[in-house]
Structure formats: C-alpha cells, structure tokens
C-alpha cells in the first residue's frame, strides 16, 4: 500500500492510502477549502530544485556553475547557471530507476556568443547515465548541430531526430527574433522513460520518441551545453524508485607509536581524519 497525505497550512487535512496498483490522479475536497497558494504537496518520488539554496544534490563536472546574472544589460536578475567555451555540465548525484521523467525550465545566458546577445543552441539533458560520461544513458539535445535539428541519443548513438518547426529553437538567420521570442524567454524541456518508450518534449510538444528493446534500468541525470551558457530556473525529477548507496563504516585512523604527536594531538587526529 502507498500512503498519501494532503497538507494545508501545516496541518494534515486528508490522509489515506492507495493499493499498489492504483495511481492518484486527483484530490477531492468538500466543506472548507484552503487557500491553495498556502498548500504544499510533497512526494517521496519527486525531487524539485529551484536553486534557492546550495545545490548539494548536484556535482559540477565541467565549466563554471554559479549564481549569475542572465542579462548583462540588467545584471540584477540572477539564476543558477553554467557556461563554458567547451562543455559545461552538472550531474545529479541521485541514482533513479524505473519509469521516470526529468524536466527543466531553461534560458540562454546573454553575452557569450559574440555578435548576438544570446545563441539558442545545444540545450542538453541526459537521463539514466552513469554519472560520469555524457555519452551514457539517453540524451536529448535541443538545437543540436548549430540549431538545425533536435536529437535523441542512446549511449552516444542517435536513435531519433527531428528538424520540424517545434524541434528548432529561434533562428538567427533572418535577424534577431525579438525579446519575447528569445531575450526574455524561458523554455521547458522534458524527457521521460516509461516502460520501453523514451519521449522528449520542448515547450510541451513532443519532438522525438524512441522504443527501446533493451531500456536502461537506472542511472543519473545531467544537464549540459556546449560553447554556450545555460540558465536554470527549475529542475524536477520524477521517478519510480531510487537506488540508494549503502553507507560504509569509516576506517579508524591509527597513529604509529613512534609518532611525535602528543596523546592529546593523537586523539584530535583520530577525530578529525
């Protein structure tokens, strides 16, 4: 059985359970209805990152990642972001498995592309990877190959691609597309693996889909770009299960009898090392 709880204003107003084969799709209330802006619903199978606190669940693999301004013309607006003239990538430390979905709200950092304020290309997400190699797992690159297509790769090999209008980010060939189309815009990218099917979406529209005869069972999530800068407003990871690493006991530190450390210093060394 799976328990669920509905919380409002810090108090549980609805508690119940679901059978193992059932899935919650809605919550029904009667009588007094709370102010929904004050309602918070939590799940053990969701990690939601808005980067308002230190991103301790994430590991920087390459590039510079920090709180930084998005617009050089208005430096007071800052978000968590990464940049590099090569690969800028971060890995989520959690190993997730089963059916899962990863999604992010992203934008491009201003002032890194020379002639243009922003360069919309190569916004990439990897799911079910090995935590080290961006060529592992499933990778969706929006605006790949100089923003001529979007592609889905499995373990570094292209398995699906699209050059349709909904698969292309704003183009610069006809000039600047305008502030609302690029300069102020946030995009929504989502990847999901349900059963044997991997689907990739951009701004809510399906871009590519792939049926995998041998789906990857579990792995880690990465966000990255190449020769560009990405700004992240929010990242959400939904998953069926989490593979937690077993904790190992710390090996005691032995101090040789010939050491010149005093008894007190030796005790401090054991406690600090």
PDB file of C-alpha atoms in Angstrom:
ATOM      1  CA  UNK A   1       0.000   0.000   0.000  1.00  0.00           C
ATOM      2  CA  UNK A   2       1.149   3.561  -0.746  1.00  0.00           C
ATOM      3  CA  UNK A   3       0.187   6.287   1.693  1.00  0.00           C
ATOM      4  CA  UNK A   4      -0.727   9.806   0.637  1.00  0.00           C
ATOM      5  CA  UNK A   5      -1.327  12.914   2.711  1.00  0.00           C
ATOM      6  CA  UNK A   6      -2.757  16.290   1.813  1.00  0.00           C
ATOM      7  CA  UNK A   7      -1.345  19.162   3.868  1.00  0.00           C
ATOM      8  CA  UNK A   8      -2.750  22.645   4.217  1.00  0.00           C
ATOM      9  CA  UNK A   9      -1.306  25.424   6.344  1.00  0.00           C
ATOM     10  CA  UNK A  10       0.965  22.936   8.064  1.00  0.00           C
ATOM     11  CA  UNK A  11      -1.847  20.585   9.120  1.00  0.00           C
ATOM     12  CA  UNK A  12      -2.907  17.294   7.536  1.00  0.00           C
ATOM     13  CA  UNK A  13      -6.455  17.647   6.256  1.00  0.00           C
ATOM     14  CA  UNK A  14      -6.600  14.444   4.200  1.00  0.00           C
ATOM     15  CA  UNK A  15      -4.795  11.195   4.843  1.00  0.00           C
ATOM     16  CA  UNK A  16      -5.347   7.923   3.016  1.00  0.00           C
ATOM     17  CA  UNK A  17      -3.800   5.029   1.144  1.00  0.00           C
ATOM     18  CA  UNK A  18      -3.732   3.558  -2.311  1.00  0.00           C
ATOM     19  CA  UNK A  19      -3.408  -0.025  -3.437  1.00  0.00           C
ATOM     20  CA  UNK A  20      -0.089  -0.980  -5.009  1.00  0.00           C
ATOM     21  CA  UNK A  21      -1.635  -0.998  -8.493  1.00  0.00           C
ATOM     22  CA  UNK A  22      -3.517   2.308  -8.151  1.00  0.00           C
ATOM     23  CA  UNK A  23      -2.292   5.756  -9.054  1.00  0.00           C
ATOM     24  CA  UNK A  24      -3.567   9.012  -7.584  1.00  0.00           C
ATOM     25  CA  UNK A  25      -4.864  11.394 -10.244  1.00  0.00           C
ATOM     26  CA  UNK A  26      -6.763  13.986  -8.215  1.00  0.00           C
ATOM     27  CA  UNK A  27      -7.728  15.108  -4.728  1.00  0.00           C
ATOM     28  CA  UNK A  28     -11.336  15.886  -3.867  1.00  0.00           C
ATOM     29  CA  UNK A  29     -12.318  18.200  -1.019  1.00  0.00           C
ATOM     30  CA  UNK A  30     -15.603  19.298   0.472  1.00  0.00           C
ATOM     31  CA  UNK A  31     -16.533  21.884   3.026  1.00  0.00           C
ATOM     32  CA  UNK A  32     -13.851  24.447   3.860  1.00  0.00           C
ATOM     33  CA  UNK A  33     -11.332  24.859   1.047  1.00  0.00           C
ATOM     34  CA  UNK A  34      -7.827  26.138   1.907  1.00  0.00           C
ATOM     35  CA  UNK A  35      -6.008  28.962   0.143  1.00  0.00           C
ATOM     36  CA  UNK A  36      -4.123  26.994  -2.468  1.00  0.00           C
ATOM     37  CA  UNK A  37      -1.224  29.427  -2.521  1.00  0.00           C
ATOM     38  CA  UNK A  38      -0.501  28.205   1.020  1.00  0.00           C
ATOM     39  CA  UNK A  39      -0.845  24.498   0.161  1.00  0.00           C
ATOM     40  CA  UNK A  40       2.197  22.281  -0.270  1.00  0.00           C
ATOM     41  CA  UNK A  41       2.058  18.692  -1.548  1.00  0.00           C
ATOM     42  CA  UNK A  42       5.136  16.541  -1.081  1.00  0.00           C
ATOM     43  CA  UNK A  43       6.049  13.201  -2.632  1.00  0.00           C
ATOM     44  CA  UNK A  44       8.858  10.769  -1.874  1.00  0.00           C
ATOM     45  CA  UNK A  45       9.222  10.188  -5.617  1.00  0.00           C
ATOM     46  CA  UNK A  46       9.908  13.763  -6.721  1.00  0.00           C
ATOM     47  CA  UNK A  47      12.947  15.990  -6.395  1.00  0.00           C
ATOM     48  CA  UNK A  48      12.176  19.629  -7.135  1.00  0.00           C
ATOM     49  CA  UNK A  49      15.070  22.089  -7.481  1.00  0.00           C
ATOM     50  CA  UNK A  50      14.638  25.866  -7.698  1.00  0.00           C
ATOM     51  CA  UNK A  51      18.234  26.510  -6.593  1.00  0.00           C
ATOM     52  CA  UNK A  52      17.264  28.942  -3.860  1.00  0.00           C
ATOM     53  CA  UNK A  53      19.649  27.053  -1.579  1.00  0.00           C
ATOM     54  CA  UNK A  54      23.042  25.440  -2.167  1.00  0.00           C
ATOM     55  CA  UNK A  55      22.699  22.756  -4.900  1.00  0.00           C
ATOM     56  CA  UNK A  56      24.173  19.954  -2.795  1.00  0.00           C
ATOM     57  CA  UNK A  57      22.426  17.257  -4.869  1.00  0.00           C
ATOM     58  CA  UNK A  58      24.434  18.322  -7.927  1.00  0.00           C
ATOM     59  CA  UNK A  59      28.077  17.780  -8.904  1.00  0.00           C
ATOM     60  CA  UNK A  60      29.875  20.127 -11.281  1.00  0.00           C
ATOM     61  CA  UNK A  61      31.630  18.063 -13.950  1.00  0.00           C
ATOM     62  CA  UNK A  62      32.873  20.853 -16.225  1.00  0.00           C
ATOM     63  CA  UNK A  63      32.524  24.557 -16.848  1.00  0.00           C
ATOM     64  CA  UNK A  64      31.625  27.315 -14.396  1.00  0.00           C
ATOM     65  CA  UNK A  65      28.341  26.875 -12.485  1.00  0.00           C
ATOM     66  CA  UNK A  66      27.183  29.539 -10.065  1.00  0.00           C
ATOM     67  CA  UNK A  67      24.513  32.091  -9.302  1.00  0.00           C
ATOM     68  CA  UNK A  68      24.973  34.539 -12.152  1.00  0.00           C
ATOM     69  CA  UNK A  69      23.063  37.239 -13.982  1.00  0.00           C
ATOM     70  CA  UNK A  70      21.174  36.231 -17.099  1.00  0.00           C
ATOM     71  CA  UNK A  71      21.222  39.621 -18.789  1.00  0.00           C
ATOM     72  CA  UNK A  72      24.342  41.785 -18.899  1.00  0.00           C
ATOM     73  CA  UNK A  73      22.018  44.704 -19.720  1.00  0.00           C
ATOM     74  CA  UNK A  74      20.165  44.124 -16.434  1.00  0.00           C
ATOM     75  CA  UNK A  75      22.603  42.397 -14.033  1.00  0.00           C
ATOM     76  CA  UNK A  76      20.248  42.469 -11.049  1.00  0.00           C
ATOM     77  CA  UNK A  77      18.409  39.344 -12.259  1.00  0.00           C
ATOM     78  CA  UNK A  78      20.332  36.195 -11.348  1.00  0.00           C
ATOM     79  CA  UNK A  79      19.734  32.455 -11.515  1.00  0.00           C
ATOM     80  CA  UNK A  80      21.801  29.302 -11.203  1.00  0.00           C
ATOM     81  CA  UNK A  81      23.637  28.715 -14.470  1.00  0.00           C
ATOM     82  CA  UNK A  82      26.639  27.224 -16.198  1.00  0.00           C
ATOM     83  CA  UNK A  83      28.878  28.340 -19.025  1.00  0.00           C
ATOM     84  CA  UNK A  84      31.969  27.275 -20.927  1.00  0.00           C
ATOM     85  CA  UNK A  85      33.583  27.672 -24.329  1.00  0.00           C
ATOM     86  CA  UNK A  86      33.626  23.860 -24.361  1.00  0.00           C
ATOM     87  CA  UNK A  87      31.297  21.611 -22.297  1.00  0.00           C
ATOM     88  CA  UNK A  88      29.517  22.943 -19.198  1.00  0.00           C
ATOM     89  CA  UNK A  89      27.848  20.067 -17.349  1.00  0.00           C
ATOM     90  CA  UNK A  90      26.422  19.123 -13.961  1.00  0.00           C
ATOM     91  CA  UNK A  91      25.305  15.700 -12.705  1.00  0.00           C
ATOM     92  CA  UNK A  92      22.611  14.992 -10.191  1.00  0.00           C
ATOM     93  CA  UNK A  93      24.044  12.696  -7.532  1.00  0.00           C
ATOM     94  CA  UNK A  94      20.929  10.563  -7.089  1.00  0.00           C
ATOM     95  CA  UNK A  95      20.578   7.239  -8.915  1.00  0.00           C
ATOM     96  CA  UNK A  96      16.987   6.881 -10.120  1.00  0.00           C
ATOM     97  CA  UNK A  97      15.317   3.911 -11.779  1.00  0.00           C
ATOM     98  CA  UNK A  98      12.125   2.559 -13.265  1.00  0.00           C
ATOM     99  CA  UNK A  99       9.698   4.846 -15.050  1.00  0.00           C
ATOM    100  CA  UNK A 100      10.958   8.403 -14.727  1.00  0.00           C
ATOM    101  CA  UNK A 101      10.660  11.941 -16.035  1.00  0.00           C
ATOM    102  CA  UNK A 102      13.163  14.799 -15.909  1.00  0.00           C
ATOM    103  CA  UNK A 103      12.257  18.346 -16.836  1.00  0.00           C
ATOM    104  CA  UNK A 104      13.841  21.760 -16.730  1.00  0.00           C
ATOM    105  CA  UNK A 105      12.986  25.397 -17.324  1.00  0.00           C
ATOM    106  CA  UNK A 106      15.990  26.956 -19.015  1.00  0.00           C
ATOM    107  CA  UNK A 107      17.214  30.008 -20.882  1.00  0.00           C
ATOM    108  CA  UNK A 108      20.439  31.088 -22.537  1.00  0.00           C
ATOM    109  CA  UNK A 109      22.903  33.418 -20.860  1.00  0.00           C
ATOM    110  CA  UNK A 110      23.423  36.752 -22.539  1.00  0.00           C
ATOM    111  CA  UNK A 111      26.777  37.987 -23.793  1.00  0.00           C
ATOM    112  CA  UNK A 112      28.583  34.724 -24.640  1.00  0.00           C
ATOM    113  CA  UNK A 113      28.007  34.478 -28.371  1.00  0.00           C
ATOM    114  CA  UNK A 114      29.831  37.432 -29.875  1.00  0.00           C
ATOM    115  CA  UNK A 115      27.621  39.225 -32.383  1.00  0.00           C
ATOM    116  CA  UNK A 116      24.320  38.093 -30.825  1.00  0.00           C
ATOM    117  CA  UNK A 117      23.121  38.709 -27.237  1.00  0.00           C
ATOM    118  CA  UNK A 118      22.196  35.015 -26.892  1.00  0.00           C
ATOM    119  CA  UNK A 119      22.823  31.993 -29.059  1.00  0.00           C
ATOM    120  CA  UNK A 120      19.998  29.420 -28.857  1.00  0.00           C
ATOM    121  CA  UNK A 121      21.605  26.025 -29.416  1.00  0.00           C
ATOM    122  CA  UNK A 122      22.719  22.845 -27.651  1.00  0.00           C
ATOM    123  CA  UNK A 123      20.481  22.735 -24.586  1.00  0.00           C
ATOM    124  CA  UNK A 124      21.054  19.147 -23.462  1.00  0.00           C
ATOM    125  CA  UNK A 125      19.768  16.749 -20.820  1.00  0.00           C
ATOM    126  CA  UNK A 126      20.935  13.203 -20.087  1.00  0.00           C
ATOM    127  CA  UNK A 127      18.895  10.721 -18.065  1.00  0.00           C
ATOM    128  CA  UNK A 128      19.808   7.263 -16.746  1.00  0.00           C
ATOM    129  CA  UNK A 129      23.502   7.971 -17.358  1.00  0.00           C
ATOM    130  CA  UNK A 130      26.483   6.575 -15.472  1.00  0.00           C
ATOM    131  CA  UNK A 131      27.194   9.820 -13.590  1.00  0.00           C
ATOM    132  CA  UNK A 132      30.457  10.492 -15.449  1.00  0.00           C
ATOM    133  CA  UNK A 133      30.120  10.105 -19.213  1.00  0.00           C
ATOM    134  CA  UNK A 134      27.683  12.317 -21.119  1.00  0.00           C
ATOM    135  CA  UNK A 135      27.629   9.678 -23.853  1.00  0.00           C
ATOM    136  CA  UNK A 136      25.950   7.239 -21.470  1.00  0.00           C
ATOM    137  CA  UNK A 137      22.205   6.866 -20.946  1.00  0.00           C
ATOM    138  CA  UNK A 138      19.627   8.735 -23.029  1.00  0.00           C
ATOM    139  CA  UNK A 139      20.497  12.274 -24.157  1.00  0.00           C
ATOM    140  CA  UNK A 140      18.202  14.858 -25.715  1.00  0.00           C
ATOM    141  CA  UNK A 141      19.876  17.861 -27.377  1.00  0.00           C
ATOM    142  CA  UNK A 142      17.536  20.698 -28.338  1.00  0.00           C
ATOM    143  CA  UNK A 143      19.020  22.832 -31.098  1.00  0.00           C
ATOM    144  CA  UNK A 144      21.809  20.398 -31.992  1.00  0.00           C
ATOM    145  CA  UNK A 145      24.223  20.915 -34.893  1.00  0.00           C
ATOM    146  CA  UNK A 146      24.024  24.701 -34.958  1.00  0.00           C
ATOM    147  CA  UNK A 147      20.292  24.582 -34.211  1.00  0.00           C
ATOM    148  CA  UNK A 148      19.371  22.639 -37.338  1.00  0.00           C
ATOM    149  CA  UNK A 149      17.678  19.738 -35.541  1.00  0.00           C
ATOM    150  CA  UNK A 150      16.987  18.153 -32.157  1.00  0.00           C
ATOM    151  CA  UNK A 151      18.299  14.656 -31.486  1.00  0.00           C
ATOM    152  CA  UNK A 152      17.908  11.765 -29.051  1.00  0.00           C
ATOM    153  CA  UNK A 153      20.882   9.522 -28.404  1.00  0.00           C
ATOM    154  CA  UNK A 154      21.298   6.256 -26.536  1.00  0.00           C
ATOM    155  CA  UNK A 155      24.826   5.642 -25.273  1.00  0.00           C
ATOM    156  CA  UNK A 156      26.185   8.181 -27.752  1.00  0.00           C
ATOM    157  CA  UNK A 157      24.358   6.927 -30.853  1.00  0.00           C
ATOM    158  CA  UNK A 158      21.486   8.831 -32.489  1.00  0.00           C
ATOM    159  CA  UNK A 159      18.233   6.868 -32.269  1.00  0.00           C
ATOM    160  CA  UNK A 160      15.755   9.610 -33.192  1.00  0.00           C
ATOM    161  CA  UNK A 161      15.869  13.122 -34.626  1.00  0.00           C
ATOM    162  CA  UNK A 162      13.652  15.882 -35.922  1.00  0.00           C
ATOM    163  CA  UNK A 163      14.057  19.096 -37.917  1.00  0.00           C
ATOM    164  CA  UNK A 164      10.395  20.033 -37.606  1.00  0.00           C
ATOM    165  CA  UNK A 165       9.450  23.555 -36.585  1.00  0.00           C
ATOM    166  CA  UNK A 166       8.720  22.515 -32.986  1.00  0.00           C
ATOM    167  CA  UNK A 167      12.189  20.905 -32.744  1.00  0.00           C
ATOM    168  CA  UNK A 168      14.087  24.081 -33.635  1.00  0.00           C
ATOM    169  CA  UNK A 169      14.912  26.952 -31.295  1.00  0.00           C
ATOM    170  CA  UNK A 170      14.617  30.541 -32.591  1.00  0.00           C
ATOM    171  CA  UNK A 171      16.811  31.039 -35.679  1.00  0.00           C
ATOM    172  CA  UNK A 172      19.134  33.992 -36.160  1.00  0.00           C
ATOM    173  CA  UNK A 173      19.437  33.707 -39.945  1.00  0.00           C
ATOM    174  CA  UNK A 174      16.798  36.409 -40.501  1.00  0.00           C
ATOM    175  CA  UNK A 175      17.961  38.684 -37.724  1.00  0.00           C
ATOM    176  CA  UNK A 176      17.111  38.936 -34.056  1.00  0.00           C
ATOM    177  CA  UNK A 177      13.756  37.167 -33.440  1.00  0.00           C
ATOM    178  CA  UNK A 178      12.811  39.708 -30.761  1.00  0.00           C
ATOM    179  CA  UNK A 179      12.785  39.994 -26.992  1.00  0.00           C
ATOM    180  CA  UNK A 180       9.766  37.798 -26.306  1.00  0.00           C
ATOM    181  CA  UNK A 181      10.940  35.062 -28.685  1.00  0.00           C
ATOM    182  CA  UNK A 182      14.416  34.786 -27.195  1.00  0.00           C
ATOM    183  CA  UNK A 183      15.799  37.543 -24.966  1.00  0.00           C
ATOM    184  CA  UNK A 184      13.179  37.235 -22.205  1.00  0.00           C
ATOM    185  CA  UNK A 185      12.005  33.721 -22.960  1.00  0.00           C
ATOM    186  CA  UNK A 186      12.205  30.582 -20.807  1.00  0.00           C
ATOM    187  CA  UNK A 187      11.935  27.181 -22.461  1.00  0.00           C
ATOM    188  CA  UNK A 188      10.535  23.958 -20.983  1.00  0.00           C
ATOM    189  CA  UNK A 189      12.331  20.705 -21.817  1.00  0.00           C
ATOM    190  CA  UNK A 190      11.160  17.281 -20.664  1.00  0.00           C
ATOM    191  CA  UNK A 191      12.436  13.731 -21.061  1.00  0.00           C
ATOM    192  CA  UNK A 192      10.579  10.645 -19.910  1.00  0.00           C
ATOM    193  CA  UNK A 193      11.202   6.921 -19.991  1.00  0.00           C
ATOM    194  CA  UNK A 194       8.033   4.884 -19.385  1.00  0.00           C
ATOM    195  CA  UNK A 195       8.445   1.172 -19.939  1.00  0.00           C
ATOM    196  CA  UNK A 196      10.402   0.785 -23.174  1.00  0.00           C
ATOM    197  CA  UNK A 197       9.482   4.177 -24.626  1.00  0.00           C
ATOM    198  CA  UNK A 198      11.558   7.350 -24.369  1.00  0.00           C
ATOM    199  CA  UNK A 199       9.849  10.640 -25.265  1.00  0.00           C
ATOM    200  CA  UNK A 200      11.323  14.128 -25.477  1.00  0.00           C
ATOM    201  CA  UNK A 201       9.331  17.364 -25.373  1.00  0.00           C
ATOM    202  CA  UNK A 202      10.120  21.021 -25.963  1.00  0.00           C
ATOM    203  CA  UNK A 203       7.631  23.580 -24.629  1.00  0.00           C
ATOM    204  CA  UNK A 204       5.059  20.844 -24.145  1.00  0.00           C
ATOM    205  CA  UNK A 205       5.203  19.494 -27.708  1.00  0.00           C
ATOM    206  CA  UNK A 206       6.500  16.013 -28.495  1.00  0.00           C
ATOM    207  CA  UNK A 207       9.712  16.308 -30.542  1.00  0.00           C
ATOM    208  CA  UNK A 208      11.065  12.746 -30.744  1.00  0.00           C
ATOM    209  CA  UNK A 209      10.100   9.291 -29.461  1.00  0.00           C
ATOM    210  CA  UNK A 210      12.015   6.025 -29.332  1.00  0.00           C
ATOM    211  CA  UNK A 211      11.029   2.469 -28.419  1.00  0.00           C
ATOM    212  CA  UNK A 212      13.996   0.707 -26.831  1.00  0.00           C
ATOM    213  CA  UNK A 213      14.079  -3.105 -26.867  1.00  0.00           C
ATOM    214  CA  UNK A 214      16.617  -3.003 -24.016  1.00  0.00           C
ATOM    215  CA  UNK A 215      15.760   0.021 -21.865  1.00  0.00           C
ATOM    216  CA  UNK A 216      18.334   1.308 -19.399  1.00  0.00           C
ATOM    217  CA  UNK A 217      17.044   0.409 -15.917  1.00  0.00           C
ATOM    218  CA  UNK A 218      18.572   3.155 -13.777  1.00  0.00           C
ATOM    219  CA  UNK A 219      21.116   5.940 -13.685  1.00  0.00           C
ATOM    220  CA  UNK A 220      21.756   9.626 -13.063  1.00  0.00           C
ATOM    221  CA  UNK A 221      20.642  12.888 -14.655  1.00  0.00           C
ATOM    222  CA  UNK A 222      22.886  15.525 -16.231  1.00  0.00           C
ATOM    223  CA  UNK A 223      22.256  18.982 -17.690  1.00  0.00           C
ATOM    224  CA  UNK A 224      24.772  20.428 -20.081  1.00  0.00           C
ATOM    225  CA  UNK A 225      25.599  22.608 -23.071  1.00  0.00           C
ATOM    226  CA  UNK A 226      28.496  23.175 -25.447  1.00  0.00           C
ATOM    227  CA  UNK A 227      30.201  26.520 -26.071  1.00  0.00           C
ATOM    228  CA  UNK A 228      27.271  28.341 -24.529  1.00  0.00           C
ATOM    229  CA  UNK A 229      25.659  29.354 -21.258  1.00  0.00           C
ATOM    230  CA  UNK A 230      22.518  27.842 -19.711  1.00  0.00           C
ATOM    231  CA  UNK A 231      20.361  29.397 -17.001  1.00  0.00           C
ATOM    232  CA  UNK A 232      18.186  27.110 -14.875  1.00  0.00           C
ATOM    233  CA  UNK A 233      15.025  28.358 -13.176  1.00  0.00           C
ATOM    234  CA  UNK A 234      13.729  24.962 -12.085  1.00  0.00           C
ATOM    235  CA  UNK A 235      14.561  21.265 -12.478  1.00  0.00           C
ATOM    236  CA  UNK A 236      12.206  18.438 -11.475  1.00  0.00           C
ATOM    237  CA  UNK A 237      12.926  14.711 -11.322  1.00  0.00           C
ATOM    238  CA  UNK A 238      10.045  12.228 -11.065  1.00  0.00           C
ATOM    239  CA  UNK A 239      10.923   8.590 -10.548  1.00  0.00           C
ATOM    240  CA  UNK A 240       9.590   5.161  -9.656  1.00  0.00           C
ATOM    241  CA  UNK A 241      12.418   4.203  -7.323  1.00  0.00           C
ATOM    242  CA  UNK A 242      15.763   5.446  -6.027  1.00  0.00           C
ATOM    243  CA  UNK A 243      18.844   3.275  -5.716  1.00  0.00           C
ATOM    244  CA  UNK A 244      20.485   4.487  -2.551  1.00  0.00           C
ATOM    245  CA  UNK A 245      24.116   3.660  -1.990  1.00  0.00           C
ATOM    246  CA  UNK A 246      24.909   1.658   1.145  1.00  0.00           C
ATOM    247  CA  UNK A 247      26.817   3.533   3.817  1.00  0.00           C
ATOM    248  CA  UNK A 248      30.213   2.095   4.694  1.00  0.00           C
ATOM    249  CA  UNK A 249      31.857   2.346   8.092  1.00  0.00           C
ATOM    250  CA  UNK A 250      34.773   4.740   8.383  1.00  0.00           C
ATOM    251  CA  UNK A 251      38.137   3.011   8.821  1.00  0.00           C
ATOM    252  CA  UNK A 252      39.687   4.056  12.165  1.00  0.00           C
ATOM    253  CA  UNK A 253      42.838   6.154  11.859  1.00  0.00           C
ATOM    254  CA  UNK A 254      45.817   4.510  13.546  1.00  0.00           C
ATOM    255  CA  UNK A 255      48.605   6.675  14.954  1.00  0.00           C
ATOM    256  CA  UNK A 256      52.061   4.998  14.998  1.00  0.00           C
ATOM    257  CA  UNK A 257      53.655   4.637  18.434  1.00  0.00           C
ATOM    258  CA  UNK A 258      56.745   6.383  17.097  1.00  0.00           C
ATOM    259  CA  UNK A 259      54.766   9.462  16.169  1.00  0.00           C
ATOM    260  CA  UNK A 260      55.822  12.700  17.810  1.00  0.00           C
ATOM    261  CA  UNK A 261      52.194  13.626  18.343  1.00  0.00           C
ATOM    262  CA  UNK A 262      51.200  14.108  21.900  1.00  0.00           C
ATOM    263  CA  UNK A 263      48.405  11.992  23.343  1.00  0.00           C
ATOM    264  CA  UNK A 264      46.002  14.904  23.037  1.00  0.00           C
ATOM    265  CA  UNK A 265      47.043  15.663  19.441  1.00  0.00           C
ATOM    266  CA  UNK A 266      46.741  11.997  18.526  1.00  0.00           C
ATOM    267  CA  UNK A 267      43.197  11.914  19.886  1.00  0.00           C
ATOM    268  CA  UNK A 268      42.342  15.041  17.876  1.00  0.00           C
ATOM    269  CA  UNK A 269      43.835  13.477  14.722  1.00  0.00           C
ATOM    270  CA  UNK A 270      41.631  10.405  15.166  1.00  0.00           C
ATOM    271  CA  UNK A 271      38.576  12.587  15.490  1.00  0.00           C
ATOM    272  CA  UNK A 272      39.346  14.890  12.576  1.00  0.00           C
ATOM    273  CA  UNK A 273      40.643  12.454   9.959  1.00  0.00           C
TER     274      UNK A 273
END
